[in-house]
Amino acid sequence: MEGFIMLFNDLNIEDLYKEYKNYCLSIAYYLLGSITDAEDIVQDTFLKLKEHEKIEKDITNLKAYINKMIVNRCMNELKSSRKKKETYIGTWLPEPILQAFNSEPLENLIQSDQLSYSYMVLMENLLPKERIAYVLRNALGLKHSEIADVLKTTTVNSRKILSRAQIKMGRKSEKDLTVNLQKTYIEQFIWALSNGDIHGITHLLSNDILFAADGGGKVRTAINIIEGKERVLALISGISKKFFFGKSATAAIINNQYGIVVTENEKITGVFCFDWNFSSRTINKIFYVVDPNKLKYNPI
């Protein structure tokens, strides 16, 4: 359908929803960091299409048209959510998306090395327009003219917005650890958690490692970001001894990278995501999500 001129009243909204649902959810999720909010945005968008499906309107690029509707709604949500996060209890982390668990694929995200979980966290530092420009460029590979059209600005300004976003992200263009090395590290981390031998993962952590946890005020965890290898090791030791009894940990693909899923009675109770340092082959940051509201959309 894409690329042809058509009339709105010729479209079957139900078929469109089935065809573009996963694509739209991916974009909305990358923009908002919440699958719950993303689902609301996508459903609202297609309801709006349904309401106006009898209006005759030429569409030259259906996918771009729907994408613009999604982005516009996300823009409004981004502006309002910034205020909500200011009153959030503890550290706000994006909702992790479990893509493969026990070799079973669960969710399909647009694949991009620059949209891993650690990048999702970094994108929280961006202004709404900067985040939109960054996602549209890195997730969709849109041209600046197309981004400018979505942002209702000039191509020159679009380039400036993206440049500011990239500077704020502050990431180097180096590769992550290889998949095999990630998996090896994850297996060592799981063994340490399961056996209480936290010092066995000392070599995996960088000296200036950061540990950020999100319990959403519902699960007891560190409210502030923990810095430094000794303090992080002490915290992980506490997690292992006090909160790991009766639970199990399994390697999983989360947001396009290896992470760890913690389960109890076949229910997900926590997720570990990591930021890897390619040069030193260590872990830069650990993100620990235990807020039940951010885990309920990850069935096992």
PDB file of C-alpha atoms in Angstrom:
ATOM      1  CA  MET A   1       0.000   0.000   0.000  1.00  0.00           C
ATOM      2  CA  GLU A   2       2.860   2.317   0.760  1.00  0.00           C
ATOM      3  CA  GLY A   3       3.785   4.775  -1.967  1.00  0.00           C
ATOM      4  CA  PHE A   4       0.377   4.831  -3.706  1.00  0.00           C
ATOM      5  CA  ILE A   5      -2.209   7.604  -3.673  1.00  0.00           C
ATOM      6  CA  MET A   6      -5.405   6.336  -2.054  1.00  0.00           C
ATOM      7  CA  LEU A   7      -8.556   7.586  -0.424  1.00  0.00           C
ATOM      8  CA  PHE A   8      -9.089   7.339   3.296  1.00  0.00           C
ATOM      9  CA  ASN A   9     -12.451   5.663   2.823  1.00  0.00           C
ATOM     10  CA  ASP A  10     -10.793   2.893   0.784  1.00  0.00           C
ATOM     11  CA  LEU A  11      -8.735   1.767   3.783  1.00  0.00           C
ATOM     12  CA  ASN A  12      -9.575  -1.124   6.070  1.00  0.00           C
ATOM     13  CA  ILE A  13      -8.504   0.149   9.501  1.00  0.00           C
ATOM     14  CA  GLU A  14      -8.489  -3.317  11.053  1.00  0.00           C
ATOM     15  CA  ASP A  15      -6.111  -4.594   8.383  1.00  0.00           C
ATOM     16  CA  LEU A  16      -3.932  -1.503   8.791  1.00  0.00           C
ATOM     17  CA  TYR A  17      -3.753  -2.101  12.536  1.00  0.00           C
ATOM     18  CA  LYS A  18      -2.602  -5.687  12.065  1.00  0.00           C
ATOM     19  CA  GLU A  19      -0.008  -4.657   9.475  1.00  0.00           C
ATOM     20  CA  TYR A  20       1.496  -1.681  11.302  1.00  0.00           C
ATOM     21  CA  LYS A  21       0.862  -2.485  14.979  1.00  0.00           C
ATOM     22  CA  ASN A  22       4.341  -3.812  15.830  1.00  0.00           C
ATOM     23  CA  TYR A  23       6.044  -1.060  13.824  1.00  0.00           C
ATOM     24  CA  CYS A  24       4.033   1.650  15.576  1.00  0.00           C
ATOM     25  CA  LEU A  25       4.533   0.095  19.009  1.00  0.00           C
ATOM     26  CA  SER A  26       8.291   0.042  18.459  1.00  0.00           C
ATOM     27  CA  ILE A  27       8.410   3.731  17.544  1.00  0.00           C
ATOM     28  CA  ALA A  28       6.132   4.786  20.405  1.00  0.00           C
ATOM     29  CA  TYR A  29       8.051   2.647  22.883  1.00  0.00           C
ATOM     30  CA  TYR A  30      11.441   4.046  21.844  1.00  0.00           C
ATOM     31  CA  LEU A  31      10.047   7.555  22.174  1.00  0.00           C
ATOM     32  CA  LEU A  32       8.351   7.036  25.546  1.00  0.00           C
ATOM     33  CA  GLY A  33      10.259   4.209  27.253  1.00  0.00           C
ATOM     34  CA  SER A  34       6.957   2.634  28.299  1.00  0.00           C
ATOM     35  CA  ILE A  35       5.130  -0.142  26.478  1.00  0.00           C
ATOM     36  CA  THR A  36       1.983   0.722  28.446  1.00  0.00           C
ATOM     37  CA  ASP A  37       1.965   4.303  27.173  1.00  0.00           C
ATOM     38  CA  ALA A  38       3.024   3.121  23.719  1.00  0.00           C
ATOM     39  CA  GLU A  39       0.020   0.809  23.477  1.00  0.00           C
ATOM     40  CA  ASP A  40      -2.308   3.627  24.509  1.00  0.00           C
ATOM     41  CA  ILE A  41      -0.814   5.908  21.847  1.00  0.00           C
ATOM     42  CA  VAL A  42      -1.106   3.305  19.098  1.00  0.00           C
ATOM     43  CA  GLN A  43      -4.673   2.357  19.973  1.00  0.00           C
ATOM     44  CA  ASP A  44      -5.679   6.023  20.131  1.00  0.00           C
ATOM     45  CA  THR A  45      -4.068   6.667  16.737  1.00  0.00           C
ATOM     46  CA  PHE A  46      -5.989   3.910  15.000  1.00  0.00           C
ATOM     47  CA  LEU A  47      -9.218   4.929  16.729  1.00  0.00           C
ATOM     48  CA  LYS A  48      -8.704   8.402  15.264  1.00  0.00           C
ATOM     49  CA  LEU A  49      -8.175   6.831  11.845  1.00  0.00           C
ATOM     50  CA  LYS A  50     -11.361   4.821  12.322  1.00  0.00           C
ATOM     51  CA  GLU A  51     -13.334   7.949  13.186  1.00  0.00           C
ATOM     52  CA  HIS A  52     -12.202   9.724  10.017  1.00  0.00           C
ATOM     53  CA  GLU A  53     -12.073   6.805   7.602  1.00  0.00           C
ATOM     54  CA  LYS A  54     -15.014   8.177   5.590  1.00  0.00           C
ATOM     55  CA  ILE A  55     -13.301  11.475   4.929  1.00  0.00           C
ATOM     56  CA  GLU A  56     -11.773  11.646   1.471  1.00  0.00           C
ATOM     57  CA  LYS A  57      -8.120  12.530   1.788  1.00  0.00           C
ATOM     58  CA  ASP A  58      -5.245  11.726  -0.518  1.00  0.00           C
ATOM     59  CA  ILE A  59      -2.380   9.841   1.109  1.00  0.00           C
ATOM     60  CA  THR A  60       0.836   9.541  -0.852  1.00  0.00           C
ATOM     61  CA  ASN A  61       2.764   7.568   1.774  1.00  0.00           C
ATOM     62  CA  LEU A  62       0.585   5.651   4.210  1.00  0.00           C
ATOM     63  CA  LYS A  63       3.384   4.514   6.509  1.00  0.00           C
ATOM     64  CA  ALA A  64       4.758   8.047   6.813  1.00  0.00           C
ATOM     65  CA  TYR A  65       1.272   9.401   7.499  1.00  0.00           C
ATOM     66  CA  ILE A  66       0.667   6.938  10.351  1.00  0.00           C
ATOM     67  CA  ASN A  67       4.187   7.513  11.660  1.00  0.00           C
ATOM     68  CA  LYS A  68       3.562  11.255  11.874  1.00  0.00           C
ATOM     69  CA  MET A  69       0.334  10.670  13.810  1.00  0.00           C
ATOM     70  CA  ILE A  70       2.179   8.419  16.281  1.00  0.00           C
ATOM     71  CA  VAL A  71       5.023  10.907  16.739  1.00  0.00           C
ATOM     72  CA  ASN A  72       2.664  13.852  17.286  1.00  0.00           C
ATOM     73  CA  ARG A  73       0.875  12.005  20.064  1.00  0.00           C
ATOM     74  CA  CYS A  74       4.177  10.927  21.581  1.00  0.00           C
ATOM     75  CA  MET A  75       5.358  14.543  21.533  1.00  0.00           C
ATOM     76  CA  ASN A  76       2.450  15.557  23.764  1.00  0.00           C
ATOM     77  CA  GLU A  77       3.037  12.602  26.076  1.00  0.00           C
ATOM     78  CA  LEU A  78       6.763  13.373  26.359  1.00  0.00           C
ATOM     79  CA  LYS A  79       6.023  16.923  27.455  1.00  0.00           C
ATOM     80  CA  SER A  80       3.610  15.823  30.181  1.00  0.00           C
ATOM     81  CA  SER A  81       5.667  12.841  31.356  1.00  0.00           C
ATOM     82  CA  ARG A  82       8.684  15.029  32.200  1.00  0.00           C
ATOM     83  CA  LYS A  83       6.691  16.561  35.053  1.00  0.00           C
ATOM     84  CA  LYS A  84       5.527  13.134  36.275  1.00  0.00           C
ATOM     85  CA  LYS A  85       9.096  11.834  36.442  1.00  0.00           C
ATOM     86  CA  GLU A  86      10.158  14.771  38.600  1.00  0.00           C
ATOM     87  CA  THR A  87       7.937  13.434  41.412  1.00  0.00           C
ATOM     88  CA  TYR A  88       8.808   9.764  40.800  1.00  0.00           C
ATOM     89  CA  ILE A  89      10.040   7.822  43.827  1.00  0.00           C
ATOM     90  CA  GLY A  90      13.683   6.923  43.211  1.00  0.00           C
ATOM     91  CA  THR A  91      15.262   6.485  39.798  1.00  0.00           C
ATOM     92  CA  TRP A  92      12.949   6.267  36.792  1.00  0.00           C
ATOM     93  CA  LEU A  93      14.110   3.641  34.290  1.00  0.00           C
ATOM     94  CA  PRO A  94      12.526   2.681  30.960  1.00  0.00           C
ATOM     95  CA  GLU A  95      10.388  -0.407  30.807  1.00  0.00           C
ATOM     96  CA  PRO A  96      12.552  -3.337  29.615  1.00  0.00           C
ATOM     97  CA  ILE A  97      11.237  -5.410  26.727  1.00  0.00           C
ATOM     98  CA  LEU A  98      11.921  -9.126  26.889  1.00  0.00           C
ATOM     99  CA  GLN A  99      12.514 -10.375  23.358  1.00  0.00           C
ATOM    100  CA  ALA A 100      13.803 -13.910  23.881  1.00  0.00           C
ATOM    101  CA  PHE A 101      13.582 -16.109  26.966  1.00  0.00           C
ATOM    102  CA  ASN A 102      14.610 -19.759  27.010  1.00  0.00           C
ATOM    103  CA  SER A 103      15.140 -19.436  23.237  1.00  0.00           C
ATOM    104  CA  GLU A 104      11.518 -18.370  22.690  1.00  0.00           C
ATOM    105  CA  PRO A 105      10.975 -15.001  20.914  1.00  0.00           C
ATOM    106  CA  LEU A 106       8.396 -12.836  22.665  1.00  0.00           C
ATOM    107  CA  GLU A 107       8.546  -9.301  21.284  1.00  0.00           C
ATOM    108  CA  ASN A 108       9.743  -7.842  18.005  1.00  0.00           C
ATOM    109  CA  LEU A 109      11.532  -4.505  18.219  1.00  0.00           C
ATOM    110  CA  ILE A 110      13.152  -2.553  15.431  1.00  0.00           C
ATOM    111  CA  GLN A 111      16.754  -3.741  15.580  1.00  0.00           C
ATOM    112  CA  SER A 112      19.375  -1.091  16.210  1.00  0.00           C
ATOM    113  CA  ASP A 113      22.598  -1.079  18.226  1.00  0.00           C
ATOM    114  CA  GLN A 114      21.857   2.529  19.153  1.00  0.00           C
ATOM    115  CA  LEU A 115      18.485   1.672  20.689  1.00  0.00           C
ATOM    116  CA  SER A 116      19.659  -0.834  23.297  1.00  0.00           C
ATOM    117  CA  TYR A 117      18.502  -0.453  26.895  1.00  0.00           C
ATOM    118  CA  SER A 118      21.467   1.705  27.885  1.00  0.00           C
ATOM    119  CA  TYR A 119      20.602   4.069  25.029  1.00  0.00           C
ATOM    120  CA  MET A 120      16.993   4.125  26.219  1.00  0.00           C
ATOM    121  CA  VAL A 121      18.256   5.349  29.591  1.00  0.00           C
ATOM    122  CA  LEU A 122      20.459   7.999  27.990  1.00  0.00           C
ATOM    123  CA  MET A 123      17.583   9.274  25.874  1.00  0.00           C
ATOM    124  CA  GLU A 124      15.882  10.434  29.070  1.00  0.00           C
ATOM    125  CA  ASN A 125      18.336  13.367  28.955  1.00  0.00           C
ATOM    126  CA  LEU A 126      16.939  14.573  25.633  1.00  0.00           C
ATOM    127  CA  LEU A 127      14.255  17.166  25.035  1.00  0.00           C
ATOM    128  CA  PRO A 128      11.140  15.837  23.220  1.00  0.00           C
ATOM    129  CA  LYS A 129      12.178  17.097  19.761  1.00  0.00           C
ATOM    130  CA  GLU A 130      15.731  15.842  20.261  1.00  0.00           C
ATOM    131  CA  ARG A 131      14.497  12.392  21.209  1.00  0.00           C
ATOM    132  CA  ILE A 132      12.160  12.257  18.235  1.00  0.00           C
ATOM    133  CA  ALA A 133      14.922  13.291  15.834  1.00  0.00           C
ATOM    134  CA  TYR A 134      17.309  10.747  17.354  1.00  0.00           C
ATOM    135  CA  VAL A 135      14.839   7.853  17.145  1.00  0.00           C
ATOM    136  CA  LEU A 136      13.598   8.678  13.663  1.00  0.00           C
ATOM    137  CA  ARG A 137      17.163   8.891  12.387  1.00  0.00           C
ATOM    138  CA  ASN A 138      18.611   5.845  14.187  1.00  0.00           C
ATOM    139  CA  ALA A 139      15.599   3.538  14.288  1.00  0.00           C
ATOM    140  CA  LEU A 140      14.005   4.353  10.963  1.00  0.00           C
ATOM    141  CA  GLY A 141      16.892   5.878   9.052  1.00  0.00           C
ATOM    142  CA  LEU A 142      14.695   8.769   7.943  1.00  0.00           C
ATOM    143  CA  LYS A 143      16.220  11.579   5.911  1.00  0.00           C
ATOM    144  CA  HIS A 144      16.529  15.023   7.476  1.00  0.00           C
ATOM    145  CA  SER A 145      13.854  16.316   5.129  1.00  0.00           C
ATOM    146  CA  GLU A 146      11.469  13.667   6.457  1.00  0.00           C
ATOM    147  CA  ILE A 147      12.389  14.372  10.086  1.00  0.00           C
ATOM    148  CA  ALA A 148      11.919  18.082   9.464  1.00  0.00           C
ATOM    149  CA  ASP A 149       8.458  17.378   8.086  1.00  0.00           C
ATOM    150  CA  VAL A 150       7.486  15.433  11.224  1.00  0.00           C
ATOM    151  CA  LEU A 151       8.906  18.112  13.536  1.00  0.00           C
ATOM    152  CA  LYS A 152       7.388  20.895  11.434  1.00  0.00           C
ATOM    153  CA  THR A 153      10.711  22.655  11.014  1.00  0.00           C
ATOM    154  CA  THR A 154      13.390  23.206   8.383  1.00  0.00           C
ATOM    155  CA  THR A 155      15.936  20.644   7.260  1.00  0.00           C
ATOM    156  CA  VAL A 156      18.742  22.824   8.602  1.00  0.00           C
ATOM    157  CA  ASN A 157      17.080  23.007  12.015  1.00  0.00           C
ATOM    158  CA  SER A 158      16.435  19.277  11.957  1.00  0.00           C
ATOM    159  CA  ARG A 159      20.177  18.677  11.572  1.00  0.00           C
ATOM    160  CA  LYS A 160      20.877  21.007  14.507  1.00  0.00           C
ATOM    161  CA  ILE A 161      18.350  19.218  16.711  1.00  0.00           C
ATOM    162  CA  LEU A 162      19.862  15.839  15.895  1.00  0.00           C
ATOM    163  CA  SER A 163      23.379  17.173  16.487  1.00  0.00           C
ATOM    164  CA  ARG A 164      22.394  18.412  19.952  1.00  0.00           C
ATOM    165  CA  ALA A 165      20.839  15.042  20.702  1.00  0.00           C
ATOM    166  CA  GLN A 166      23.969  13.151  19.673  1.00  0.00           C
ATOM    167  CA  ILE A 167      26.158  15.412  21.813  1.00  0.00           C
ATOM    168  CA  LYS A 168      23.923  14.838  24.833  1.00  0.00           C
ATOM    169  CA  MET A 169      23.960  11.089  24.270  1.00  0.00           C
ATOM    170  CA  GLY A 170      27.746  11.263  24.438  1.00  0.00           C
ATOM    171  CA  ARG A 171      28.266   7.769  23.136  1.00  0.00           C
ATOM    172  CA  LYS A 172      31.309   6.756  21.130  1.00  0.00           C
ATOM    173  CA  SER A 173      30.906   4.843  17.907  1.00  0.00           C
ATOM    174  CA  GLU A 174      32.675   1.793  19.290  1.00  0.00           C
ATOM    175  CA  LYS A 175      31.017  -1.599  19.229  1.00  0.00           C
ATOM    176  CA  ASP A 176      29.556  -3.390  22.214  1.00  0.00           C
ATOM    177  CA  LEU A 177      31.087  -6.574  23.536  1.00  0.00           C
ATOM    178  CA  THR A 178      30.557  -9.517  21.214  1.00  0.00           C
ATOM    179  CA  VAL A 179      27.409 -11.527  21.798  1.00  0.00           C
ATOM    180  CA  ASN A 180      29.417 -14.538  22.979  1.00  0.00           C
ATOM    181  CA  LEU A 181      31.366 -12.468  25.507  1.00  0.00           C
ATOM    182  CA  GLN A 182      28.164 -10.829  26.742  1.00  0.00           C
ATOM    183  CA  LYS A 183      26.653 -14.251  27.282  1.00  0.00           C
ATOM    184  CA  THR A 184      29.752 -15.478  29.115  1.00  0.00           C
ATOM    185  CA  TYR A 185      29.650 -12.478  31.447  1.00  0.00           C
ATOM    186  CA  ILE A 186      25.925 -12.920  32.003  1.00  0.00           C
ATOM    187  CA  GLU A 187      26.408 -16.565  32.955  1.00  0.00           C
ATOM    188  CA  GLN A 188      29.105 -15.567  35.465  1.00  0.00           C
ATOM    189  CA  PHE A 189      26.805 -12.880  36.877  1.00  0.00           C
ATOM    190  CA  ILE A 190      23.951 -15.375  37.234  1.00  0.00           C
ATOM    191  CA  TRP A 191      26.213 -17.883  38.997  1.00  0.00           C
ATOM    192  CA  ALA A 192      27.347 -15.182  41.431  1.00  0.00           C
ATOM    193  CA  LEU A 193      23.759 -14.147  42.202  1.00  0.00           C
ATOM    194  CA  SER A 194      22.601 -17.720  42.628  1.00  0.00           C
ATOM    195  CA  ASN A 195      25.494 -18.785  44.865  1.00  0.00           C
ATOM    196  CA  GLY A 196      26.163 -15.594  46.789  1.00  0.00           C
ATOM    197  CA  ASP A 197      29.750 -15.478  45.481  1.00  0.00           C
ATOM    198  CA  ILE A 198      29.651 -11.817  44.477  1.00  0.00           C
ATOM    199  CA  HIS A 199      33.422 -11.369  44.532  1.00  0.00           C
ATOM    200  CA  GLY A 200      33.518 -13.794  41.627  1.00  0.00           C
ATOM    201  CA  ILE A 201      32.252 -11.015  39.352  1.00  0.00           C
ATOM    202  CA  THR A 202      34.642  -8.306  40.586  1.00  0.00           C
ATOM    203  CA  HIS A 203      36.633  -8.511  37.363  1.00  0.00           C
ATOM    204  CA  LEU A 204      33.469  -7.907  35.327  1.00  0.00           C
ATOM    205  CA  LEU A 205      32.851  -4.446  36.770  1.00  0.00           C
ATOM    206  CA  SER A 206      34.580  -1.220  35.822  1.00  0.00           C
ATOM    207  CA  ASN A 207      36.069   0.796  38.700  1.00  0.00           C
ATOM    208  CA  ASP A 208      33.571   3.635  38.237  1.00  0.00           C
ATOM    209  CA  ILE A 209      30.540   1.407  37.641  1.00  0.00           C
ATOM    210  CA  LEU A 210      27.040   2.779  38.271  1.00  0.00           C
ATOM    211  CA  PHE A 211      24.067   0.824  39.614  1.00  0.00           C
ATOM    212  CA  ALA A 212      20.570   2.232  39.039  1.00  0.00           C
ATOM    213  CA  ALA A 213      17.459   0.497  40.353  1.00  0.00           C
ATOM    214  CA  ASP A 214      13.767   1.190  39.762  1.00  0.00           C
ATOM    215  CA  GLY A 215      11.252  -0.126  42.259  1.00  0.00           C
ATOM    216  CA  GLY A 216       8.675   2.555  41.538  1.00  0.00           C
ATOM    217  CA  GLY A 217       8.058   2.995  45.265  1.00  0.00           C
ATOM    218  CA  LYS A 218       6.451  -0.466  45.300  1.00  0.00           C
ATOM    219  CA  VAL A 219       9.501  -2.697  45.803  1.00  0.00           C
ATOM    220  CA  ARG A 220      12.286  -1.902  48.233  1.00  0.00           C
ATOM    221  CA  THR A 221      15.526  -1.103  46.428  1.00  0.00           C
ATOM    222  CA  ALA A 222      18.221   1.567  46.252  1.00  0.00           C
ATOM    223  CA  ILE A 223      16.562   4.940  45.671  1.00  0.00           C
ATOM    224  CA  ASN A 224      19.707   6.736  44.576  1.00  0.00           C
ATOM    225  CA  ILE A 225      22.233   5.703  41.941  1.00  0.00           C
ATOM    226  CA  ILE A 226      25.126   3.753  43.517  1.00  0.00           C
ATOM    227  CA  GLU A 227      28.629   4.562  42.274  1.00  0.00           C
ATOM    228  CA  GLY A 228      31.944   2.700  42.561  1.00  0.00           C
ATOM    229  CA  LYS A 229      32.914  -0.968  42.427  1.00  0.00           C
ATOM    230  CA  GLU A 230      32.982  -1.609  46.209  1.00  0.00           C
ATOM    231  CA  ARG A 231      29.570  -0.039  46.857  1.00  0.00           C
ATOM    232  CA  VAL A 232      27.992  -1.777  43.860  1.00  0.00           C
ATOM    233  CA  LEU A 233      29.425  -5.151  44.907  1.00  0.00           C
ATOM    234  CA  ALA A 234      28.041  -4.644  48.424  1.00  0.00           C
ATOM    235  CA  LEU A 235      24.606  -3.839  46.995  1.00  0.00           C
ATOM    236  CA  ILE A 236      24.590  -6.868  44.673  1.00  0.00           C
ATOM    237  CA  SER A 237      25.659  -9.002  47.627  1.00  0.00           C
ATOM    238  CA  GLY A 238      22.672  -7.712  49.588  1.00  0.00           C
ATOM    239  CA  ILE A 239      20.340  -8.478  46.701  1.00  0.00           C
ATOM    240  CA  SER A 240      21.751 -11.982  46.437  1.00  0.00           C
ATOM    241  CA  LYS A 241      21.433 -12.780  50.150  1.00  0.00           C
ATOM    242  CA  LYS A 242      18.210 -10.967  51.072  1.00  0.00           C
ATOM    243  CA  PHE A 243      16.051 -10.999  47.970  1.00  0.00           C
ATOM    244  CA  PHE A 244      17.218 -13.932  45.888  1.00  0.00           C
ATOM    245  CA  PHE A 245      15.956 -16.785  48.055  1.00  0.00           C
ATOM    246  CA  GLY A 246      13.415 -18.868  46.145  1.00  0.00           C
ATOM    247  CA  LYS A 247      14.145 -17.056  42.886  1.00  0.00           C
ATOM    248  CA  SER A 248      16.031 -18.073  39.758  1.00  0.00           C
ATOM    249  CA  ALA A 249      17.917 -16.087  37.127  1.00  0.00           C
ATOM    250  CA  THR A 250      18.091 -16.793  33.412  1.00  0.00           C
ATOM    251  CA  ALA A 251      19.897 -15.139  30.503  1.00  0.00           C
ATOM    252  CA  ALA A 252      17.566 -13.423  28.047  1.00  0.00           C
ATOM    253  CA  ILE A 253      17.588 -11.015  25.113  1.00  0.00           C
ATOM    254  CA  ILE A 254      16.293  -7.694  26.417  1.00  0.00           C
ATOM    255  CA  ASN A 255      16.141  -4.601  24.216  1.00  0.00           C
ATOM    256  CA  ASN A 256      18.445  -6.150  21.598  1.00  0.00           C
ATOM    257  CA  GLN A 257      21.109  -7.212  24.138  1.00  0.00           C
ATOM    258  CA  TYR A 258      21.791  -9.938  26.665  1.00  0.00           C
ATOM    259  CA  GLY A 259      20.378  -9.340  30.112  1.00  0.00           C
ATOM    260  CA  ILE A 260      19.046 -11.314  33.065  1.00  0.00           C
ATOM    261  CA  VAL A 261      15.472 -12.181  34.002  1.00  0.00           C
ATOM    262  CA  VAL A 262      14.723 -13.032  37.646  1.00  0.00           C
ATOM    263  CA  THR A 263      11.664 -15.220  38.243  1.00  0.00           C
ATOM    264  CA  GLU A 264       9.751 -16.597  41.208  1.00  0.00           C
ATOM    265  CA  ASN A 265       6.932 -19.129  40.812  1.00  0.00           C
ATOM    266  CA  GLU A 266       7.016 -18.590  37.034  1.00  0.00           C
ATOM    267  CA  LYS A 267       6.515 -14.843  37.455  1.00  0.00           C
ATOM    268  CA  ILE A 268       9.061 -12.192  36.485  1.00  0.00           C
ATOM    269  CA  THR A 269      10.132 -10.239  39.570  1.00  0.00           C
ATOM    270  CA  GLY A 270      13.176  -8.406  38.233  1.00  0.00           C
ATOM    271  CA  VAL A 271      15.260  -7.628  35.166  1.00  0.00           C
ATOM    272  CA  PHE A 272      18.964  -6.754  34.910  1.00  0.00           C
ATOM    273  CA  CYS A 273      20.190  -4.802  31.890  1.00  0.00           C
ATOM    274  CA  PHE A 274      23.783  -3.738  31.247  1.00  0.00           C
ATOM    275  CA  ASP A 275      25.910  -1.104  29.589  1.00  0.00           C
ATOM    276  CA  TRP A 276      29.099  -2.700  28.291  1.00  0.00           C
ATOM    277  CA  ASN A 277      32.558  -1.166  27.854  1.00  0.00           C
ATOM    278  CA  PHE A 278      34.146  -2.523  24.712  1.00  0.00           C
ATOM    279  CA  SER A 279      37.648  -1.167  25.436  1.00  0.00           C
ATOM    280  CA  SER A 280      38.061  -2.544  28.958  1.00  0.00           C
ATOM    281  CA  ARG A 281      35.658  -5.466  28.452  1.00  0.00           C
ATOM    282  CA  THR A 282      33.800  -4.628  31.637  1.00  0.00           C
ATOM    283  CA  ILE A 283      30.333  -3.532  32.718  1.00  0.00           C
ATOM    284  CA  ASN A 284      29.893   0.248  32.919  1.00  0.00           C
ATOM    285  CA  LYS A 285      26.358   0.352  34.287  1.00  0.00           C
ATOM    286  CA  ILE A 286      23.828  -2.033  35.764  1.00  0.00           C
ATOM    287  CA  PHE A 287      20.116  -1.288  35.473  1.00  0.00           C
ATOM    288  CA  TYR A 288      17.861  -3.234  37.828  1.00  0.00           C
ATOM    289  CA  VAL A 289      14.097  -2.976  37.243  1.00  0.00           C
ATOM    290  CA  VAL A 290      11.793  -4.470  39.895  1.00  0.00           C
ATOM    291  CA  ASP A 291       8.752  -2.190  39.594  1.00  0.00           C
ATOM    292  CA  PRO A 292       5.891  -4.695  39.001  1.00  0.00           C
ATOM    293  CA  ASN A 293       4.143  -2.258  36.656  1.00  0.00           C
ATOM    294  CA  LYS A 294       7.165  -2.330  34.351  1.00  0.00           C
ATOM    295  CA  LEU A 295       7.322  -6.116  34.282  1.00  0.00           C
ATOM    296  CA  LYS A 296       3.682  -7.090  33.743  1.00  0.00           C
ATOM    297  CA  TYR A 297       3.913  -6.871  29.938  1.00  0.00           C
ATOM    298  CA  ASN A 298       6.678  -9.466  29.880  1.00  0.00           C
ATOM    299  CA  PRO A 299       4.900 -12.843  30.156  1.00  0.00           C
ATOM    300  CA  ILE A 300       6.802 -16.105  30.438  1.00  0.00           C
TER     301      ILE A 300
END
